[in-house]
Short mmCIF file of C-alpha atoms in Angstrom, two decimals:
data_model
loop_
_atom_site.label_atom_id
_atom_site.label_comp_id
_atom_site.label_asym_id
_atom_site.label_seq_id
_atom_site.Cartn_x
_atom_site.Cartn_y
_atom_site.Cartn_z
CA MET G 1 20.21 40.48 -4.60
CA GLN G 2 19.06 37.58 -2.38
CA TYR G 3 16.62 37.86 0.47
CA ALA G 4 16.71 35.60 3.55
CA VAL G 5 15.00 35.27 6.90
CA VAL G 6 17.34 34.23 9.71
CA ARG G 7 16.21 33.45 13.23
CA VAL G 8 18.19 34.87 16.17
CA ILE G 9 17.80 34.60 19.95
CA GLU G 10 15.81 37.19 21.91
CA ASN G 11 17.80 40.15 23.11
CA SER G 12 16.68 43.03 25.40
CA GLN G 13 19.61 45.35 24.56
CA ASP G 14 18.64 46.03 20.84
CA PHE G 15 21.51 43.70 19.87
CA GLN G 16 24.14 46.07 21.18
CA ARG G 17 25.43 43.46 23.71
CA PRO G 18 24.31 40.22 25.33
CA SER G 19 21.31 40.67 27.55
CA GLY G 20 21.88 37.77 29.95
CA GLY G 21 19.35 36.08 32.22
CA ARG G 22 18.99 32.97 30.16
CA LYS G 23 18.23 29.51 31.52
CA LEU G 24 21.21 27.29 30.88
CA SER G 25 21.04 23.70 29.58
CA ASN G 26 23.63 20.94 29.30
CA LYS G 27 21.52 18.61 27.22
CA PRO G 28 23.36 16.99 24.26
CA ASN G 29 21.18 18.84 21.72
CA ALA G 30 21.40 22.24 23.44
CA THR G 31 22.30 25.15 21.23
CA PHE G 32 25.33 27.39 21.84
CA PRO G 33 23.22 30.08 23.56
CA GLN G 34 21.47 27.46 25.72
CA ARG G 35 24.78 26.01 26.87
CA ASN G 36 26.67 29.34 27.33
CA GLY G 37 24.03 31.96 28.10
CA PHE G 38 24.74 34.24 25.12
CA GLY G 39 24.96 34.23 21.32
CA PHE G 40 27.40 36.02 18.98
CA GLU G 41 24.50 37.64 17.15
CA GLU G 42 23.81 39.80 20.26
CA TRP G 43 26.35 42.38 18.99
CA ASN G 44 24.94 42.39 15.48
CA PHE G 45 23.71 46.07 15.53
CA ASN G 46 26.49 47.65 17.66
CA LYS G 47 27.82 50.44 15.52
CA GLU G 48 30.72 51.14 17.86
CA LEU G 49 32.33 47.83 16.73
CA LEU G 50 32.97 48.69 13.12
CA ILE G 51 35.63 47.24 10.80
CA GLY G 52 36.31 49.73 7.93
CA GLY G 53 32.98 51.46 8.44
CA GLN G 54 31.11 48.12 8.39
CA ILE G 55 29.47 45.94 11.01
CA TRP G 56 30.73 42.43 10.89
CA GLY G 57 27.68 40.60 12.31
CA TYR G 58 27.22 36.97 13.10
CA HIS G 59 24.87 34.31 11.88
CA TYR G 60 25.41 30.64 11.35
CA TYR G 61 23.87 30.76 7.90
CA ILE G 62 26.44 30.26 5.17
CA PRO G 63 25.11 30.76 1.65
CA ALA G 64 25.18 27.98 -0.95
CA LYS G 65 28.11 28.22 -3.41
CA LYS G 66 25.92 29.58 -6.15
CA HIS G 67 25.13 32.56 -3.88
CA ALA G 68 28.50 32.93 -2.28
CA ASN G 69 29.30 36.26 -4.01
CA ASP G 70 25.76 37.65 -3.94
CA LEU G 71 24.55 40.57 -1.86
CA PHE G 72 21.85 39.78 0.67
CA THR G 73 19.05 41.45 2.57
CA LEU G 74 18.84 39.59 5.84
CA TYR G 75 15.72 39.83 7.94
CA PHE G 76 16.50 38.92 11.60
CA VAL G 77 13.47 37.39 13.36
CA THR G 78 12.81 36.02 16.83
CA TYR G 79 10.12 33.73 18.22
CA GLU G 80 8.85 34.64 21.71
CA ALA G 81 5.56 34.28 23.51
CA LYS G 82 4.31 32.24 20.51
CA LYS G 83 4.78 35.19 18.18
CA TRP G 84 7.22 35.96 15.38
CA ARG G 85 8.81 39.40 15.45
CA LEU G 86 11.03 41.25 12.92
CA VAL G 87 13.86 42.73 15.01
CA GLY G 88 16.40 43.95 12.49
CA ILE G 89 17.53 44.12 8.87
CA TYR G 90 20.84 44.04 7.05
CA ARG G 91 20.67 45.47 3.52
CA ASP G 92 23.30 44.87 0.87
CA ALA G 93 25.10 42.53 3.27
CA ARG G 94 27.86 40.14 2.12
CA HIS G 95 28.94 36.86 3.67
CA MET G 96 32.65 37.14 4.56
CA ARG G 97 34.82 34.08 4.06
CA ASP G 98 37.68 35.81 5.84
CA THR G 99 38.76 33.59 8.77
CA ARG G 100 41.05 36.03 10.54
CA PRO G 101 40.32 36.61 14.29
CA TRP G 102 38.40 39.66 15.37
CA PRO G 103 40.36 42.86 15.71
CA THR G 104 41.69 43.56 19.25
CA LYS G 105 39.24 46.43 19.93
CA ILE G 106 36.22 44.23 19.19
CA VAL G 107 37.61 41.30 21.24
CA HIS G 108 38.24 43.51 24.21
CA GLN G 109 34.77 45.09 24.12
CA LYS G 110 32.97 41.72 23.79
CA ALA G 111 35.11 40.32 26.63
CA ARG G 112 34.13 43.23 28.85
CA ASP G 113 30.43 42.73 28.00
CA LEU G 114 30.62 39.04 28.88
CA PHE G 115 32.64 39.66 32.03
CA ALA G 116 29.79 41.86 33.36
CA LEU G 117 27.44 38.88 32.90
CA ARG G 118 29.89 36.17 34.01
CA ASP G 119 27.65 34.83 36.79
CA GLN G 120 24.94 34.14 34.21
CA LEU G 121 27.11 32.34 31.65
CA GLY G 122 27.85 28.71 31.04
CA PRO G 123 30.88 26.62 32.21
CA GLY G 124 33.21 27.76 29.45
CA TYR G 125 32.81 31.41 30.36
CA HIS G 126 31.53 32.11 33.90
CA ASP G 127 34.77 31.21 35.69
CA LYS G 128 37.11 33.15 33.37
CA SER G 129 39.00 36.33 34.19
CA LEU G 130 38.79 39.26 31.75
CA ALA G 131 42.14 38.29 30.20
CA GLU G 132 40.97 34.69 29.81
CA LEU G 133 37.75 35.75 28.15
CA LYS G 134 39.76 37.72 25.62
CA ALA G 135 41.85 34.62 24.87
CA VAL G 136 38.73 32.45 24.52
CA LEU G 137 36.89 34.96 22.26
CA ARG G 138 39.75 35.81 19.93
CA PRO G 139 39.53 32.73 17.65
CA GLN G 140 35.73 32.21 17.86
CA ALA G 141 32.99 33.02 15.31
CA VAL G 142 35.48 33.59 12.53
CA GLU G 143 33.77 31.75 9.67
CA ARG G 144 30.21 32.94 9.85
CA ARG G 145 30.35 36.70 9.52
CA TRP G 146 28.25 39.08 7.55
CA ALA G 147 29.59 42.54 6.56
CA VAL G 148 27.17 45.40 6.16
CA ALA G 149 27.62 49.19 6.01
CA ALA G 150 26.66 50.78 9.27
CA ASP G 151 23.91 52.87 7.59
CA ASP G 152 22.42 49.72 6.11
CA ALA G 153 21.92 47.92 9.44
CA GLN G 154 18.47 48.75 10.79
CA ILE G 155 17.57 47.75 14.33
CA ILE G 156 13.84 47.64 15.13
CA GLN G 157 13.58 48.60 18.76
CA GLY G 158 11.38 46.16 20.53
CA GLY G 159 10.74 44.35 17.26
CA VAL G 160 7.52 44.39 15.16
CA PRO G 161 5.07 41.51 15.10
CA ILE G 162 4.79 39.67 11.84
CA PRO G 163 0.97 39.42 11.29
CA ASP G 164 -0.44 35.90 10.74
CA GLU G 165 -2.25 37.18 7.62
CA ILE G 166 1.12 37.83 5.92
CA SER G 167 1.79 34.70 3.92
CA PHE G 168 5.09 33.57 2.42
CA GLN G 169 5.68 31.26 -0.50
CA HIS G 170 8.05 29.19 1.76
CA ASP G 171 6.68 29.99 5.24
CA PHE G 172 9.56 30.03 7.75
CA ARG G 173 6.97 30.15 10.63
CA LYS G 174 5.52 26.66 10.21
CA ASN G 175 7.59 24.99 12.90
CA PHE G 176 9.39 27.36 15.28
CA ARG G 177 11.55 24.52 16.67
CA GLU G 178 12.93 23.65 13.24
CA THR G 179 13.19 27.08 11.70
CA ARG G 180 16.23 27.37 9.39
CA PRO G 181 17.51 30.27 7.29
CA THR G 182 14.94 30.68 4.45
CA LEU G 183 15.42 32.35 1.10
CA LEU G 184 12.50 34.64 0.15
CA GLN G 185 11.18 35.87 -3.16
CA GLU G 186 11.29 39.71 -3.54
CA VAL G 187 7.54 40.03 -3.09
CA ASP G 188 7.77 38.26 0.30
CA ALA G 189 10.69 40.53 1.25
CA LEU G 190 8.64 43.54 0.39
CA ARG G 191 5.90 42.39 2.81
CA LEU G 192 8.54 42.37 5.60
CA ASP G 193 9.80 45.80 4.43
CA GLY G 194 6.21 47.07 4.67
CA LEU G 195 6.19 46.38 8.45
CA VAL G 196 8.92 48.97 9.00
CA SER G 197 8.53 51.43 6.03
CA GLU G 198 9.14 55.06 6.89
CA PRO G 199 6.12 57.25 7.34
CA ARG G 200 5.18 59.10 4.17
CA SER G 201 3.91 62.67 4.80
CA GLY G 202 6.40 64.15 2.32
CA LYS G 203 9.43 63.25 4.48
CA ALA G 204 12.71 63.32 2.54
CA LEU G 205 14.13 59.84 2.60
CA VAL G 206 17.08 59.66 0.23
CA THR G 207 19.67 62.14 -1.05
CA ILE G 208 21.43 61.29 -4.29
CA HIS G 209 24.11 63.19 -6.27
CA VAL G 210 24.09 63.33 -10.05
CA ASP G 211 27.44 61.50 -10.10
CA SER G 212 26.27 58.68 -7.91
CA ASP G 213 27.16 55.10 -8.93
CA GLU G 214 23.41 54.47 -8.92
CA ALA G 215 23.04 56.87 -11.90
CA VAL G 216 22.61 54.19 -14.61
CA LEU G 217 20.42 55.09 -17.56
CA ASP G 218 17.62 52.47 -18.17
CA LEU G 219 16.32 54.01 -21.36
CA ASP G 220 18.51 53.70 -24.39
CA TYR G 221 17.37 56.81 -26.23
CA VAL G 222 17.38 59.63 -23.59
CA ALA G 223 21.03 60.67 -23.87
CA THR G 224 20.14 63.41 -26.31
CA GLU G 225 17.42 64.80 -24.04
CA GLY G 226 19.38 67.05 -21.72
CA GLY G 227 22.51 65.13 -20.67
CA GLY G 228 23.09 65.58 -16.99
CA LYS G 229 19.47 66.21 -16.07
CA TRP G 230 18.34 62.97 -17.57
CA ARG G 231 21.20 61.22 -15.89
CA MET G 232 20.13 62.66 -12.60
CA HIS G 233 16.48 61.65 -13.14
CA PHE G 234 17.35 58.06 -13.63
CA ALA G 235 19.77 58.10 -10.72
CA ARG G 236 16.75 58.83 -8.55
CA GLU G 237 14.62 56.14 -10.21
CA ARG G 238 17.35 53.47 -9.81
CA ASN G 239 18.12 54.17 -6.11
CA ARG G 240 17.33 50.81 -4.52
CA THR G 241 16.48 52.12 -1.03
CA ILE G 242 13.74 54.57 -1.98
CA VAL G 243 12.41 52.17 -4.69
CA ARG G 244 12.02 49.34 -2.23
CA GLN G 245 10.39 51.61 0.34
CA LYS G 246 7.82 52.77 -2.26
CA LYS G 247 7.04 49.22 -3.41
CA ALA G 248 6.75 48.04 0.23
CA GLN G 249 4.41 50.86 1.09
CA VAL G 250 2.09 50.32 -1.89
CA LEU G 251 2.04 46.52 -1.40
CA LYS G 252 1.20 46.98 2.27
CA ASP G 253 -1.56 49.55 1.47
CA THR G 254 -3.15 47.86 -1.50
CA GLY G 255 -1.92 44.25 -1.68
CA THR G 256 -0.85 44.76 -5.33
CA LEU G 257 1.73 46.65 -7.48
CA LYS G 258 -0.61 47.94 -10.20
CA CYS G 259 0.44 50.56 -12.71
CA GLU G 260 -0.98 53.96 -11.70
CA CYS G 261 -1.49 54.83 -15.42
CA CYS G 262 -3.19 51.67 -16.78
CA GLN G 263 -3.75 49.39 -13.75
CA PHE G 264 -1.65 46.63 -15.31
CA ASP G 265 -0.62 44.05 -12.63
CA PHE G 266 2.38 41.86 -13.46
CA ALA G 267 1.49 39.28 -10.83
CA LYS G 268 -2.07 38.93 -12.27
CA HIS G 269 -0.83 38.43 -15.82
CA TYR G 270 2.44 36.44 -15.22
CA GLY G 271 1.70 34.64 -11.96
CA THR G 272 4.73 33.81 -9.78
CA LEU G 273 7.16 35.28 -12.32
CA GLY G 274 5.48 38.63 -12.03
CA LYS G 275 5.16 38.79 -8.21
CA GLY G 276 6.84 41.88 -6.80
CA PHE G 277 7.66 43.27 -10.25
CA CYS G 278 6.96 46.82 -11.36
CA GLU G 279 8.86 49.94 -12.32
CA VAL G 280 9.05 53.09 -10.14
CA HIS G 281 8.86 56.54 -11.69
CA HIS G 282 9.94 59.83 -10.22
CA LYS G 283 7.26 62.54 -10.62
CA LYS G 284 9.19 65.64 -9.57
CA PRO G 285 9.85 67.86 -12.64
CA LEU G 286 13.57 68.26 -13.35
CA ALA G 287 13.24 72.04 -13.41
CA LYS G 288 12.93 71.88 -9.64
CA VAL G 289 16.20 70.02 -9.20
CA PRO G 290 18.85 72.25 -7.50
CA LYS G 291 22.00 73.11 -9.48
CA ASN G 292 24.23 71.24 -7.02
CA GLY G 293 22.66 67.98 -8.24
CA LEU G 294 21.54 66.87 -4.80
CA VAL G 295 18.03 65.56 -4.83
CA LYS G 296 15.96 64.81 -1.76
CA THR G 297 13.27 62.24 -2.50
CA ALA G 298 10.17 61.24 -0.56
CA ILE G 299 8.03 58.20 -1.12
CA ASP G 300 5.24 60.38 -2.38
CA ASP G 301 7.45 61.67 -5.12
CA LEU G 302 7.32 58.22 -6.77
CA SER G 303 4.70 56.30 -8.82
CA ILE G 304 4.30 52.62 -9.55
CA VAL G 305 4.15 52.04 -13.27
CA CYS G 306 4.39 49.30 -15.87
CA SER G 307 7.17 49.15 -18.36
CA ASN G 308 5.05 50.47 -21.30
CA CYS G 309 3.74 53.50 -19.41
CA HIS G 310 7.15 54.24 -18.01
CA ARG G 311 8.43 54.56 -21.53
CA MET G 312 5.60 56.86 -22.49
CA LEU G 313 6.27 59.08 -19.54
CA HIS G 314 9.75 59.69 -20.96
CA ALA G 315 8.87 59.46 -24.67
CA SER G 316 8.90 63.18 -25.44
CA GLY G 317 11.32 66.00 -24.65
CA LYS G 318 8.96 67.10 -21.88
CA LEU G 319 8.37 64.71 -18.95
CA GLN G 320 4.73 63.66 -18.96
CA THR G 321 2.76 63.28 -15.76
CA VAL G 322 1.03 60.10 -14.60
CA GLN G 323 -2.33 61.82 -15.02
CA GLN G 324 -1.53 62.91 -18.56
CA ILE G 325 -0.68 59.36 -19.62
CA THR G 326 -3.81 58.11 -17.89
CA ASP G 327 -6.00 60.66 -19.62
CA LEU G 328 -4.33 59.94 -23.00
CA ARG G 329 -5.16 56.24 -22.72
CA LYS G 330 -8.77 56.97 -21.73
CA ALA G 331 -9.23 59.33 -24.74
CA ARG G 332 -8.05 56.68 -27.17
CA LYS G 333 -10.82 54.60 -28.85
CA PRO G 334 -10.36 50.79 -28.64
CA MET G 335 -8.75 49.31 -31.70
CA ALA G 336 -11.05 47.42 -34.03
#
């Protein structure tokens, strides 16, 4: 998984359609939105314009060849009133090298949206009929498209300010005039996730089935300890959405990802290599899992742990609690 910050133009319609009202410019260095009064990213969160259940959004960022086949989390940001704002997120997005024109349905809707704003658009668009706009749009924006499942596209209504105290290893905010797409380390991505993490209060966030593709065992000796139930347990621990929400929440609240059993901090001991690293353990006893294999998981059902303590939590036939492992460690005398 790669993480990238990408800047987009301001939009007052939650990126459902162009908002219009922009000041036009014909300067040689003017950007596409400055020349034409809109940007193709202004439809990036319109879930009525799906292709096979996915949004095919736009951004001019094209990944380097070594990342061409990687999945991305894209953080869309704007700069307005001298303030950076996070306005939307694509999770598990993939850059599409497909250069076919947009499907007719999408072309027609975008043409109608622009036709409604035609008096506010630039020379290449404001004098066009609806049919002419369709003809103009059909071949455009075909090489810089990002596909994301509709449920993995999160619009942040009104955006959320990015506090100045949040620092990034490669700070994309240093020069707003020269901002380019910027790859982030996971720990920096978690800081952005923390700005929009779901409220805790026991709210169920994720539902997973025992047969989910996420159900990958990460301990090599548990297969004999109950079959399907163990498989289900690790399905919950490996679900990326809830794990990232937990890590983001803890990092936001405490500034670190310390093990809840032993207080080990990977970043403290391993520096940059350990930033953002920890394991996430599910505390809910398996006896409470319903027979249908559907598990609703809240952030408070999870614990941040180190690799050693995570192994100990699962080391016996009966799942240990975080408190039990903590007490066990405290009871042990230091080795001579």
